[in-house]
Amino acid sequence: MSGKKRIQVDESEWYRLQRKAQQLKEVQRNLPQLMNEVRAQTRADIDRTFRAVEERQRQHEGVVRNLSAQTRQLEEDTTRRLRQQAQELHQALDATAGQLREETRRQLAEQQESTRRAIAAERAERRAEMARLSQEVDLLKQDRAQAETTVRSWLSDAHEMAGLVERTLPHERYAPGELAKLTARLSTAERNMADGRFDAALALVQDTYHGLSELRVETEQKELDRCSAQTTAVEALVRMDKLIEGNADRPVLGSDGAPLPGITLDVGYWSEGELDELRRETTEALRSARNDATDSDELRRLEGQEAPRLERSLGDTVERAGMRQLASQLRVNLADAVAHTLSEYAYYDLVDGEYDRADPRGGYYAKLRHMNGNEIVLDVSQGAEDTGECVVRVLSYDHDTTAEAELRDRADAIQEALKAEGHQVSEPVSERGVPDPELLRIDRHREQRGQQRPGTAGP
């Protein structure tokens, strides 16, 4: 004779309807406060990024003012265009903070490309000016003093430009080794000048100077591209961070789609650490996006791949948390249904009930008592993880002798009652052994309240 009867209960119709009504996986996005916070944080990050850009451009303007007349005008026009490009990008990003769309990105790209073309035209003019000046070499051959002065002036400008690039721009990120190669050419030009080969020195130093100037412009524009990519990546991840915050507590919807009064879903509690891990991953990705050492490719990956992945994970986490909350309620409902059946079939009264360790995420225990002193404990636990499948164990503690047939009839009655309520249930199965007397102490679960299972956190 076995006092342990086990009934498998598949996912109920009620549970399926609730899951459909919940639509938990749909992350709440259009929260006014959330959008305002995303916009405010994004603008703060934009301002921080462009303060560094403005400081760099001020340094560039200071260096340009110290150049010789032969190069100053050329560089002033380029510097003005670079500053204008940065200001327009700053304004556009600030105006669309919190609401960047594909159309906006396209407009920004077109605006940047237009500025690139204008600067490229200036480069062509610079190259033409360089060719014109090179034609003066023959005249310089007849005046060594003037030749040496001209070469020294170009060398001074070239060293100023090299120092500017080295001090203020991440040139190694975009053109590794290029600055070293160009400065080595300046050393060659200096040796030519020392040997009196002013024509060779002038041609080399002019070409090197323009190479340094182009390195400055190209690096500055690529860094602006990186700043733009950084802004969109930070915005996507700030938005993700706020989505986690905004979805940490969700309303619970009834079958009509309306929120159930007084009932919320604490996602952090029911996800058992999953939401905290998602928050940690988002924080780490946001830290990387805000790091000025992160390159454009990685920033685009963070925006285009990592942020969407995190949002999908948030939807999955919210859905699992909701399913666990519903499954918890289902365990109580099943215990009530079985207790009601035993009350009508065998006159048992429900005297106590509690979750394992008083934690609603665990199994549910209910104790019933007959007037003759016999007791039954219902152990309702989850079957397959994160499903509506439950296992009901009917543990009989009889002071007198109860026939196996009676125990079997009792289990059959429970099975039929659950079927009548729409549950899909298995045939009762007898388990070996005798019920653990310790399970009769339902109050011990309340005494163990707060002794959380590994990997969980309290509500």
GROMACS .gro file of C-alpha atoms in nm:
model
  459
    1MET     CA    1   0.000   0.000   0.000
    2SER     CA    2   0.131   0.344  -0.091
    3GLY     CA    3   0.023   0.665   0.075
    4LYS     CA    4   0.190   0.864  -0.205
    5LYS     CA    5  -0.011   0.926  -0.519
    6ARG     CA    6   0.125   1.135  -0.807
    7ILE     CA    7  -0.086   1.308  -1.074
    8GLN     CA    8   0.070   1.495  -1.368
    9VAL     CA    9  -0.128   1.806  -1.468
   10ASP     CA   10  -0.056   1.953  -1.811
   11GLU     CA   11  -0.085   2.320  -1.898
   12SER     CA   12  -0.444   2.420  -1.836
   13GLU     CA   13  -0.674   2.608  -2.070
   14TRP     CA   14  -0.688   2.885  -1.811
   15TYR     CA   15  -0.312   2.914  -1.818
   16ARG     CA   16  -0.300   2.929  -2.198
   17LEU     CA   17  -0.567   3.198  -2.208
   18GLN     CA   18  -0.383   3.402  -1.948
   19ARG     CA   19  -0.058   3.370  -2.138
   20LYS     CA   20  -0.224   3.492  -2.455
   21ALA     CA   21  -0.385   3.784  -2.273
   22GLN     CA   22  -0.062   3.889  -2.104
   23GLN     CA   23   0.137   3.963  -2.419
   24LEU     CA   24   0.426   3.988  -2.177
   25LYS     CA   25   0.697   3.966  -2.437
   26GLU     CA   26   0.594   4.302  -2.582
   27VAL     CA   27   0.828   4.539  -2.401
   28GLN     CA   28   0.666   4.861  -2.281
   29ARG     CA   29   0.836   5.135  -2.482
   30ASN     CA   30   0.610   5.438  -2.511
   31LEU     CA   31   0.644   5.557  -2.155
   32PRO     CA   32   0.662   5.941  -2.148
   33GLN     CA   33   0.892   5.958  -1.846
   34LEU     CA   34   1.120   5.695  -1.999
   35MET     CA   35   1.151   5.889  -2.326
   36ASN     CA   36   1.221   6.215  -2.141
   37GLU     CA   37   1.498   6.051  -1.940
   38VAL     CA   38   1.651   5.897  -2.254
   39ARG     CA   39   1.646   6.237  -2.422
   40ALA     CA   40   1.805   6.412  -2.122
   41GLN     CA   41   2.083   6.155  -2.080
   42THR     CA   42   2.153   6.144  -2.453
   43ARG     CA   43   2.189   6.522  -2.468
   44ALA     CA   44   2.427   6.516  -2.172
   45ASP     CA   45   2.642   6.258  -2.352
   46ILE     CA   46   2.631   6.461  -2.676
   47ASP     CA   47   2.746   6.773  -2.491
   48ARG     CA   48   3.031   6.582  -2.327
   49THR     CA   49   3.148   6.443  -2.661
   50PHE     CA   50   3.136   6.773  -2.844
   51ARG     CA   51   3.306   6.967  -2.565
   52ALA     CA   52   3.612   6.757  -2.648
   53VAL     CA   53   3.564   6.830  -3.020
   54GLU     CA   54   3.537   7.205  -2.956
   55GLU     CA   55   3.847   7.205  -2.736
   56ARG     CA   56   4.042   7.024  -3.007
   57GLN     CA   57   3.928   7.272  -3.269
   58ARG     CA   58   4.031   7.567  -3.051
   59GLN     CA   59   4.379   7.418  -3.036
   60HIS     CA   60   4.377   7.380  -3.413
   61GLU     CA   61   4.279   7.744  -3.459
   62GLY     CA   62   4.563   7.852  -3.230
   63VAL     CA   63   4.817   7.657  -3.434
   64VAL     CA   64   4.678   7.787  -3.765
   65ARG     CA   65   4.722   8.147  -3.645
   66ASN     CA   66   5.095   8.075  -3.598
   67LEU     CA   67   5.147   7.940  -3.950
   68SER     CA   68   5.317   8.143  -4.219
   69ALA     CA   69   5.115   8.347  -4.465
   70GLN     CA   70   5.175   8.090  -4.738
   71THR     CA   71   4.974   7.821  -4.552
   72ARG     CA   72   4.760   8.013  -4.304
   73GLN     CA   73   4.485   8.112  -4.546
   74LEU     CA   74   4.461   7.759  -4.679
   75GLU     CA   75   4.422   7.613  -4.329
   76GLU     CA   76   4.187   7.881  -4.199
   77ASP     CA   77   3.927   7.793  -4.461
   78THR     CA   78   3.954   7.422  -4.381
   79THR     CA   79   3.941   7.483  -4.006
   80ARG     CA   80   3.631   7.699  -4.049
   81ARG     CA   81   3.459   7.424  -4.249
   82LEU     CA   82   3.555   7.158  -3.993
   83ARG     CA   83   3.416   7.370  -3.710
   84GLN     CA   84   3.096   7.430  -3.905
   85GLN     CA   85   3.068   7.058  -3.977
   86ALA     CA   86   3.104   6.975  -3.608
   87GLN     CA   87   2.854   7.242  -3.499
   88GLU     CA   88   2.593   7.126  -3.749
   89LEU     CA   89   2.639   6.764  -3.641
   90HIS     CA   90   2.613   6.865  -3.275
   91GLN     CA   91   2.292   7.060  -3.337
   92ALA     CA   92   2.135   6.783  -3.545
   93LEU     CA   93   2.212   6.514  -3.287
   94ASP     CA   94   2.087   6.735  -3.003
   95ALA     CA   95   1.763   6.814  -3.187
   96THR     CA   96   1.689   6.446  -3.247
   97ALA     CA   97   1.809   6.314  -2.909
   98GLY     CA   98   1.591   6.027  -2.797
   99GLN     CA   99   1.423   5.986  -3.133
  100LEU     CA  100   1.687   5.904  -3.392
  101ARG     CA  101   1.530   5.742  -3.697
  102GLU     CA  102   1.670   5.596  -4.016
  103GLU     CA  103   1.566   5.906  -4.210
  104THR     CA  104   1.754   6.127  -3.963
  105ARG     CA  105   2.065   5.913  -3.992
  106ARG     CA  106   2.046   5.938  -4.370
  107GLN     CA  107   2.017   6.317  -4.355
  108LEU     CA  108   2.316   6.338  -4.122
  109ALA     CA  109   2.522   6.119  -4.355
  110GLU     CA  110   2.430   6.336  -4.655
  111GLN     CA  111   2.522   6.649  -4.462
  112GLN     CA  112   2.859   6.504  -4.365
  113GLU     CA  113   2.928   6.395  -4.722
  114SER     CA  114   2.850   6.743  -4.853
  115THR     CA  115   3.110   6.891  -4.620
  116ARG     CA  116   3.362   6.629  -4.725
  117ARG     CA  117   3.317   6.725  -5.089
  118ALA     CA  118   3.367   7.092  -5.008
  119ILE     CA  119   3.687   7.019  -4.818
  120ALA     CA  120   3.805   6.788  -5.097
  121ALA     CA  121   3.765   7.078  -5.341
  122GLU     CA  122   3.984   7.289  -5.115
  123ARG     CA  123   4.246   7.016  -5.115
  124ALA     CA  124   4.251   7.023  -5.493
  125GLU     CA  125   4.309   7.398  -5.478
  126ARG     CA  126   4.590   7.345  -5.228
  127ARG     CA  127   4.755   7.095  -5.459
  128ALA     CA  128   4.727   7.343  -5.748
  129GLU     CA  129   4.882   7.614  -5.528
  130MET     CA  130   5.163   7.376  -5.438
  131ALA     CA  131   5.234   7.313  -5.807
  132ARG     CA  132   5.244   7.686  -5.873
  133LEU     CA  133   5.489   7.746  -5.590
  134SER     CA  134   5.707   7.460  -5.711
  135GLN     CA  135   5.758   7.650  -6.034
  136GLU     CA  136   5.947   7.916  -5.837
  137VAL     CA  137   6.227   7.672  -5.761
  138ASP     CA  138   6.438   7.797  -6.055
  139LEU     CA  139   6.421   8.151  -5.922
  140LEU     CA  140   6.523   8.027  -5.579
  141LYS     CA  141   6.833   7.861  -5.721
  142GLN     CA  142   6.969   8.209  -5.803
  143ASP     CA  143   6.905   8.339  -5.448
  144ARG     CA  144   7.028   8.086  -5.192
  145ALA     CA  145   6.932   8.301  -4.895
  146GLN     CA  146   6.574   8.334  -5.017
  147ALA     CA  147   6.565   7.963  -5.101
  148GLU     CA  148   6.678   7.866  -4.753
  149THR     CA  149   6.424   8.103  -4.595
  150THR     CA  150   6.142   7.958  -4.801
  151VAL     CA  151   6.235   7.598  -4.719
  152ARG     CA  152   6.269   7.682  -4.347
  153SER     CA  153   5.926   7.846  -4.349
  154TRP     CA  154   5.767   7.535  -4.501
  155LEU     CA  155   5.955   7.312  -4.255
  156SER     CA  156   5.830   7.521  -3.963
  157ASP     CA  157   5.470   7.494  -4.084
  158ALA     CA  158   5.508   7.121  -4.141
  159HIS     CA  159   5.645   7.065  -3.790
  160GLU     CA  160   5.358   7.272  -3.645
  161MET     CA  161   5.109   7.055  -3.834
  162ALA     CA  162   5.284   6.733  -3.728
  163GLY     CA  163   5.278   6.842  -3.364
  164LEU     CA  164   4.912   6.936  -3.389
  165VAL     CA  165   4.819   6.594  -3.528
  166GLU     CA  166   5.030   6.414  -3.269
  167ARG     CA  167   4.894   6.609  -2.970
  168THR     CA  168   4.526   6.637  -3.052
  169LEU     CA  169   4.414   6.364  -3.288
  170PRO     CA  170   4.383   5.982  -3.261
  171HIS     CA  171   4.583   5.940  -3.583
  172GLU     CA  172   4.706   5.591  -3.496
  173ARG     CA  173   4.346   5.470  -3.481
  174TYR     CA  174   4.269   5.576  -3.837
  175ALA     CA  175   4.608   5.585  -4.011
  176PRO     CA  176   4.857   5.378  -3.811
  177GLY     CA  177   5.220   5.465  -3.888
  178GLU     CA  178   5.133   5.749  -4.127
  179LEU     CA  179   5.251   6.032  -3.901
  180ALA     CA  180   5.583   5.859  -3.838
  181LYS     CA  181   5.632   5.815  -4.212
  182LEU     CA  182   5.559   6.181  -4.284
  183THR     CA  183   5.783   6.314  -4.007
  184ALA     CA  184   6.064   6.094  -4.139
  185ARG     CA  185   6.026   6.272  -4.473
  186LEU     CA  186   6.073   6.603  -4.295
  187SER     CA  187   6.408   6.477  -4.168
  188THR     CA  188   6.506   6.398  -4.527
  189ALA     CA  189   6.402   6.748  -4.637
  190GLU     CA  190   6.616   6.898  -4.359
  191ARG     CA  191   6.917   6.699  -4.477
  192ASN     CA  192   6.860   6.816  -4.836
  193MET     CA  193   6.849   7.174  -4.714
  194ALA     CA  194   7.169   7.126  -4.515
  195ASP     CA  195   7.334   6.993  -4.832
  196GLY     CA  196   7.219   7.300  -5.021
  197ARG     CA  197   6.969   7.109  -5.231
  198PHE     CA  198   6.692   7.362  -5.182
  199ASP     CA  199   6.488   7.255  -5.483
  200ALA     CA  200   6.466   6.894  -5.361
  201ALA     CA  201   6.405   7.011  -5.004
  202LEU     CA  202   6.125   7.247  -5.107
  203ALA     CA  203   5.944   6.991  -5.322
  204LEU     CA  204   5.964   6.728  -5.047
  205VAL     CA  205   5.862   6.954  -4.760
  206GLN     CA  206   5.567   7.100  -4.955
  207ASP     CA  207   5.440   6.753  -5.042
  208THR     CA  208   5.492   6.637  -4.682
  209TYR     CA  209   5.316   6.941  -4.541
  210HIS     CA  210   5.008   6.872  -4.752
  211GLY     CA  211   5.023   6.507  -4.649
  212LEU     CA  212   5.018   6.618  -4.283
  213SER     CA  213   4.733   6.860  -4.352
  214GLU     CA  214   4.531   6.586  -4.522
  215LEU     CA  215   4.605   6.351  -4.232
  216ARG     CA  216   4.466   6.614  -3.996
  217VAL     CA  217   4.148   6.663  -4.202
  218GLU     CA  218   4.084   6.294  -4.262
  219THR     CA  219   4.144   6.206  -3.898
  220GLU     CA  220   3.918   6.487  -3.778
  221GLN     CA  221   3.636   6.377  -4.009
  222LYS     CA  222   3.669   6.011  -3.914
  223GLU     CA  223   3.664   6.113  -3.549
  224LEU     CA  224   3.346   6.311  -3.611
  225ASP     CA  225   3.199   5.998  -3.771
  226ARG     CA  226   3.299   5.808  -3.458
  227CYS     CA  227   3.134   6.074  -3.240
  228SER     CA  228   2.814   6.036  -3.441
  229ALA     CA  229   2.829   5.657  -3.407
  230GLN     CA  230   2.901   5.697  -3.036
  231THR     CA  231   2.595   5.916  -2.990
  232THR     CA  232   2.360   5.670  -3.157
  233ALA     CA  233   2.512   5.374  -2.969
  234VAL     CA  234   2.487   5.552  -2.634
  235GLU     CA  235   2.130   5.655  -2.709
  236ALA     CA  236   2.029   5.298  -2.797
  237LEU     CA  237   2.184   5.163  -2.477
  238VAL     CA  238   2.053   5.442  -2.254
  239ARG     CA  239   1.713   5.362  -2.399
  240MET     CA  240   1.773   4.996  -2.319
  241ASP     CA  241   1.872   5.085  -1.962
  242LYS     CA  242   1.552   5.285  -1.921
  243LEU     CA  243   1.346   5.004  -2.077
  244ILE     CA  244   1.476   4.770  -1.809
  245GLU     CA  245   1.379   5.025  -1.545
  246GLY     CA  246   1.039   5.084  -1.703
  247ASN     CA  247   0.961   4.714  -1.734
  248ALA     CA  248   1.085   4.605  -1.391
  249ASP     CA  249   0.728   4.629  -1.259
  250ARG     CA  250   0.455   4.541  -1.505
  251PRO     CA  251   0.077   4.548  -1.469
  252VAL     CA  252  -0.085   4.207  -1.482
  253LEU     CA  253  -0.357   4.192  -1.748
  254GLY     CA  254  -0.673   3.990  -1.732
  255SER     CA  255  -0.826   3.792  -2.017
  256ASP     CA  256  -0.995   4.113  -2.139
  257GLY     CA  257  -0.656   4.286  -2.170
  258ALA     CA  258  -0.730   4.529  -1.885
  259PRO     CA  259  -0.492   4.559  -1.585
  260LEU     CA  260  -0.599   4.363  -1.280
  261PRO     CA  261  -0.631   4.607  -0.987
  262GLY     CA  262  -0.373   4.571  -0.713
  263ILE     CA  263  -0.166   4.310  -0.899
  264THR     CA  264   0.175   4.377  -1.051
  265LEU     CA  265   0.457   4.166  -1.187
  266ASP     CA  266   0.791   4.222  -1.010
  267VAL     CA  267   1.017   4.109  -1.296
  268GLY     CA  268   1.334   4.121  -1.089
  269TYR     CA  269   1.190   3.888  -0.828
  270TRP     CA  270   1.022   3.643  -1.064
  271SER     CA  271   1.312   3.630  -1.312
  272GLU     CA  272   1.538   3.500  -1.032
  273GLY     CA  273   1.844   3.705  -1.126
  274GLU     CA  274   1.785   3.723  -1.503
  275LEU     CA  275   1.684   4.091  -1.494
  276ASP     CA  276   1.989   4.176  -1.282
  277GLU     CA  277   2.216   4.000  -1.532
  278LEU     CA  278   2.051   4.186  -1.818
  279ARG     CA  279   2.102   4.513  -1.633
  280ARG     CA  280   2.470   4.424  -1.581
  281GLU     CA  281   2.518   4.346  -1.952
  282THR     CA  282   2.352   4.674  -2.049
  283THR     CA  283   2.568   4.871  -1.807
  284GLU     CA  284   2.881   4.708  -1.949
  285ALA     CA  285   2.776   4.780  -2.308
  286LEU     CA  286   2.694   5.141  -2.218
  287ARG     CA  287   3.032   5.181  -2.051
  288SER     CA  288   3.197   5.058  -2.370
  289ALA     CA  289   2.987   5.295  -2.585
  290ARG     CA  290   3.084   5.593  -2.371
  291ASN     CA  291   3.452   5.503  -2.386
  292ASP     CA  292   3.621   5.733  -2.639
  293ALA     CA  293   3.867   5.454  -2.719
  294THR     CA  294   3.588   5.240  -2.868
  295ASP     CA  295   3.611   5.247  -3.247
  296SER     CA  296   3.332   5.316  -3.496
  297ASP     CA  297   3.284   4.951  -3.599
  298GLU     CA  298   3.232   4.843  -3.239
  299LEU     CA  299   2.997   5.137  -3.175
  300ARG     CA  300   2.788   5.041  -3.476
  301ARG     CA  301   2.780   4.681  -3.349
  302LEU     CA  302   2.665   4.798  -3.007
  303GLU     CA  303   2.383   4.997  -3.163
  304GLY     CA  304   2.282   4.762  -3.443
  305GLN     CA  305   2.332   4.423  -3.278
  306GLU     CA  306   2.388   4.441  -2.903
  307ALA     CA  307   2.106   4.684  -2.814
  308PRO     CA  308   1.844   4.485  -3.015
  309ARG     CA  309   1.972   4.159  -2.861
  310LEU     CA  310   1.937   4.305  -2.513
  311GLU     CA  311   1.585   4.424  -2.590
  312ARG     CA  312   1.488   4.078  -2.713
  313SER     CA  313   1.637   3.932  -2.395
  314LEU     CA  314   1.432   4.177  -2.190
  315GLY     CA  315   1.115   4.059  -2.364
  316ASP     CA  316   1.207   3.697  -2.297
  317THR     CA  317   1.289   3.775  -1.934
  318VAL     CA  318   0.961   3.959  -1.875
  319GLU     CA  319   0.770   3.674  -2.040
  320ARG     CA  320   0.939   3.408  -1.827
  321ALA     CA  321   0.882   3.613  -1.511
  322GLY     CA  322   0.514   3.646  -1.595
  323MET     CA  323   0.482   3.278  -1.671
  324ARG     CA  324   0.642   3.195  -1.338
  325GLN     CA  325   0.402   3.422  -1.155
  326LEU     CA  326   0.107   3.261  -1.333
  327ALA     CA  327   0.245   2.914  -1.265
  328SER     CA  328   0.272   3.005  -0.898
  329GLN     CA  329  -0.095   3.100  -0.891
  330LEU     CA  330  -0.180   2.786  -1.083
  331ARG     CA  331  -0.022   2.573  -0.807
  332VAL     CA  332  -0.247   2.737  -0.548
  333ASN     CA  333  -0.550   2.695  -0.773
  334LEU     CA  334  -0.475   2.326  -0.819
  335ALA     CA  335  -0.430   2.279  -0.444
  336ASP     CA  336  -0.767   2.449  -0.385
  337ALA     CA  337  -0.934   2.229  -0.647
  338VAL     CA  338  -0.792   1.911  -0.495
  339ALA     CA  339  -0.878   2.026  -0.141
  340HIS     CA  340  -1.235   2.095  -0.251
  341THR     CA  341  -1.259   1.748  -0.406
  342LEU     CA  342  -1.126   1.580  -0.091
  343SER     CA  343  -1.366   1.783   0.119
  344GLU     CA  344  -1.664   1.659  -0.081
  345TYR     CA  345  -1.537   1.306  -0.140
  346ALA     CA  346  -1.382   1.219   0.197
  347TYR     CA  347  -1.473   1.508   0.432
  348TYR     CA  348  -1.124   1.651   0.470
  349ASP     CA  349  -1.092   2.016   0.574
  350LEU     CA  350  -0.814   2.250   0.458
  351VAL     CA  351  -0.622   2.360   0.770
  352ASP     CA  352  -0.303   2.521   0.635
  353GLY     CA  353  -0.116   2.607   0.319
  354GLU     CA  354   0.216   2.764   0.230
  355TYR     CA  355   0.482   2.782  -0.042
  356ASP     CA  356   0.815   2.609   0.004
  357ARG     CA  357   1.014   2.839   0.235
  358ALA     CA  358   0.727   3.086   0.198
  359ASP     CA  359   0.864   3.169  -0.148
  360PRO     CA  360   0.592   3.186  -0.416
  361ARG     CA  361   0.844   3.073  -0.676
  362GLY     CA  362   0.862   2.731  -0.514
  363GLY     CA  363   0.624   2.442  -0.472
  364TYR     CA  364   0.301   2.478  -0.275
  365TYR     CA  365   0.197   2.264   0.022
  366ALA     CA  366  -0.155   2.233   0.164
  367LYS     CA  367  -0.253   2.030   0.469
  368LEU     CA  368  -0.598   1.876   0.513
  369ARG     CA  369  -0.736   1.702   0.821
  370HIS     CA  370  -1.022   1.458   0.875
  371MET     CA  371  -1.230   1.461   1.192
  372ASN     CA  372  -1.083   1.118   1.277
  373GLY     CA  373  -0.733   1.267   1.289
  374ASN     CA  374  -0.609   1.143   0.952
  375GLU     CA  375  -0.416   1.404   0.752
  376ILE     CA  376  -0.323   1.464   0.390
  377VAL     CA  377  -0.054   1.690   0.251
  378LEU     CA  378  -0.084   1.812  -0.106
  379ASP     CA  379   0.253   1.879  -0.268
  380VAL     CA  380   0.197   2.083  -0.585
  381SER     CA  381   0.521   2.148  -0.772
  382GLN     CA  382   0.616   2.251  -1.121
  383GLY     CA  383   0.683   1.982  -1.378
  384ALA     CA  384   0.893   2.099  -1.671
  385GLU     CA  385   1.073   2.427  -1.604
  386ASP     CA  386   0.894   2.746  -1.714
  387THR     CA  387   0.577   2.571  -1.826
  388GLY     CA  388   0.227   2.535  -1.689
  389GLU     CA  389   0.284   2.165  -1.625
  390CYS     CA  390   0.242   2.068  -1.260
  391VAL     CA  391   0.279   1.757  -1.048
  392VAL     CA  392   0.029   1.697  -0.766
  393ARG     CA  393   0.137   1.455  -0.495
  394VAL     CA  394  -0.127   1.338  -0.251
  395LEU     CA  395   0.053   1.228   0.067
  396SER     CA  396  -0.172   1.041   0.309
  397TYR     CA  397  -0.096   1.023   0.682
  398ASP     CA  398  -0.357   0.787   0.824
  399HIS     CA  399  -0.369   0.683   1.189
  400ASP     CA  400  -0.583   0.385   1.101
  401THR     CA  401  -0.527   0.142   0.817
  402THR     CA  402  -0.651   0.261   0.478
  403ALA     CA  403  -0.687   0.011   0.198
  404GLU     CA  404  -0.493   0.062  -0.121
  405ALA     CA  405  -0.819   0.054  -0.313
  406GLU     CA  406  -0.950   0.345  -0.107
  407LEU     CA  407  -0.634   0.544  -0.166
  408ARG     CA  408  -0.663   0.466  -0.536
  409ASP     CA  409  -1.029   0.571  -0.545
  410ARG     CA  410  -0.933   0.896  -0.373
  411ALA     CA  411  -0.668   0.966  -0.638
  412ASP     CA  412  -0.912   0.879  -0.918
  413ALA     CA  413  -1.167   1.122  -0.773
  414ILE     CA  414  -0.907   1.398  -0.778
  415GLN     CA  415  -0.816   1.314  -1.136
  416GLU     CA  416  -1.179   1.332  -1.248
  417ALA     CA  417  -1.236   1.661  -1.066
  418LEU     CA  418  -0.935   1.821  -1.233
  419LYS     CA  419  -1.048   1.693  -1.572
  420ALA     CA  420  -1.390   1.846  -1.511
  421GLU     CA  421  -1.220   2.182  -1.463
  422GLY     CA  422  -1.052   2.153  -1.803
  423HIS     CA  423  -0.711   2.031  -1.693
  424GLN     CA  424  -0.531   1.761  -1.886
  425VAL     CA  425  -0.417   1.507  -1.626
  426SER     CA  426  -0.237   1.176  -1.626
  427GLU     CA  427  -0.351   0.857  -1.458
  428PRO     CA  428  -0.258   0.849  -1.088
  429VAL     CA  429   0.072   0.672  -1.019
  430SER     CA  430   0.175   0.518  -0.688
  431GLU     CA  431   0.522   0.614  -0.568
  432ARG     CA  432   0.732   0.389  -0.352
  433GLY     CA  433   0.795   0.460   0.011
  434VAL     CA  434   0.601   0.635   0.282
  435PRO     CA  435   0.537   1.009   0.310
  436ASP     CA  436   0.790   1.213   0.507
  437PRO     CA  437   0.630   1.312   0.842
  438GLU     CA  438   0.826   1.638   0.835
  439LEU     CA  439   0.605   1.755   0.549
  440LEU     CA  440   0.313   1.778   0.792
  441ARG     CA  441   0.480   2.080   0.949
  442ILE     CA  442   0.353   2.345   0.709
  443ASP     CA  443   0.446   2.618   0.957
  444ARG     CA  444   0.817   2.537   0.913
  445HIS     CA  445   0.804   2.707   0.572
  446ARG     CA  446   0.706   3.032   0.738
  447GLU     CA  447   0.990   2.985   0.986
  448GLN     CA  448   1.227   2.947   0.689
  449ARG     CA  449   1.098   3.264   0.521
  450GLY     CA  450   1.391   3.460   0.379
  451GLN     CA  451   1.617   3.157   0.347
  452GLN     CA  452   1.621   3.197  -0.029
  453ARG     CA  453   1.720   2.927  -0.267
  454PRO     CA  454   2.057   2.972  -0.441
  455GLY     CA  455   2.045   3.224  -0.725
  456THR     CA  456   1.723   3.394  -0.610
  457ALA     CA  457   1.636   3.721  -0.447
  458GLY     CA  458   1.341   3.828  -0.239
  459PRO     CA  459   1.064   4.052  -0.374
   0.00000   0.00000   0.00000
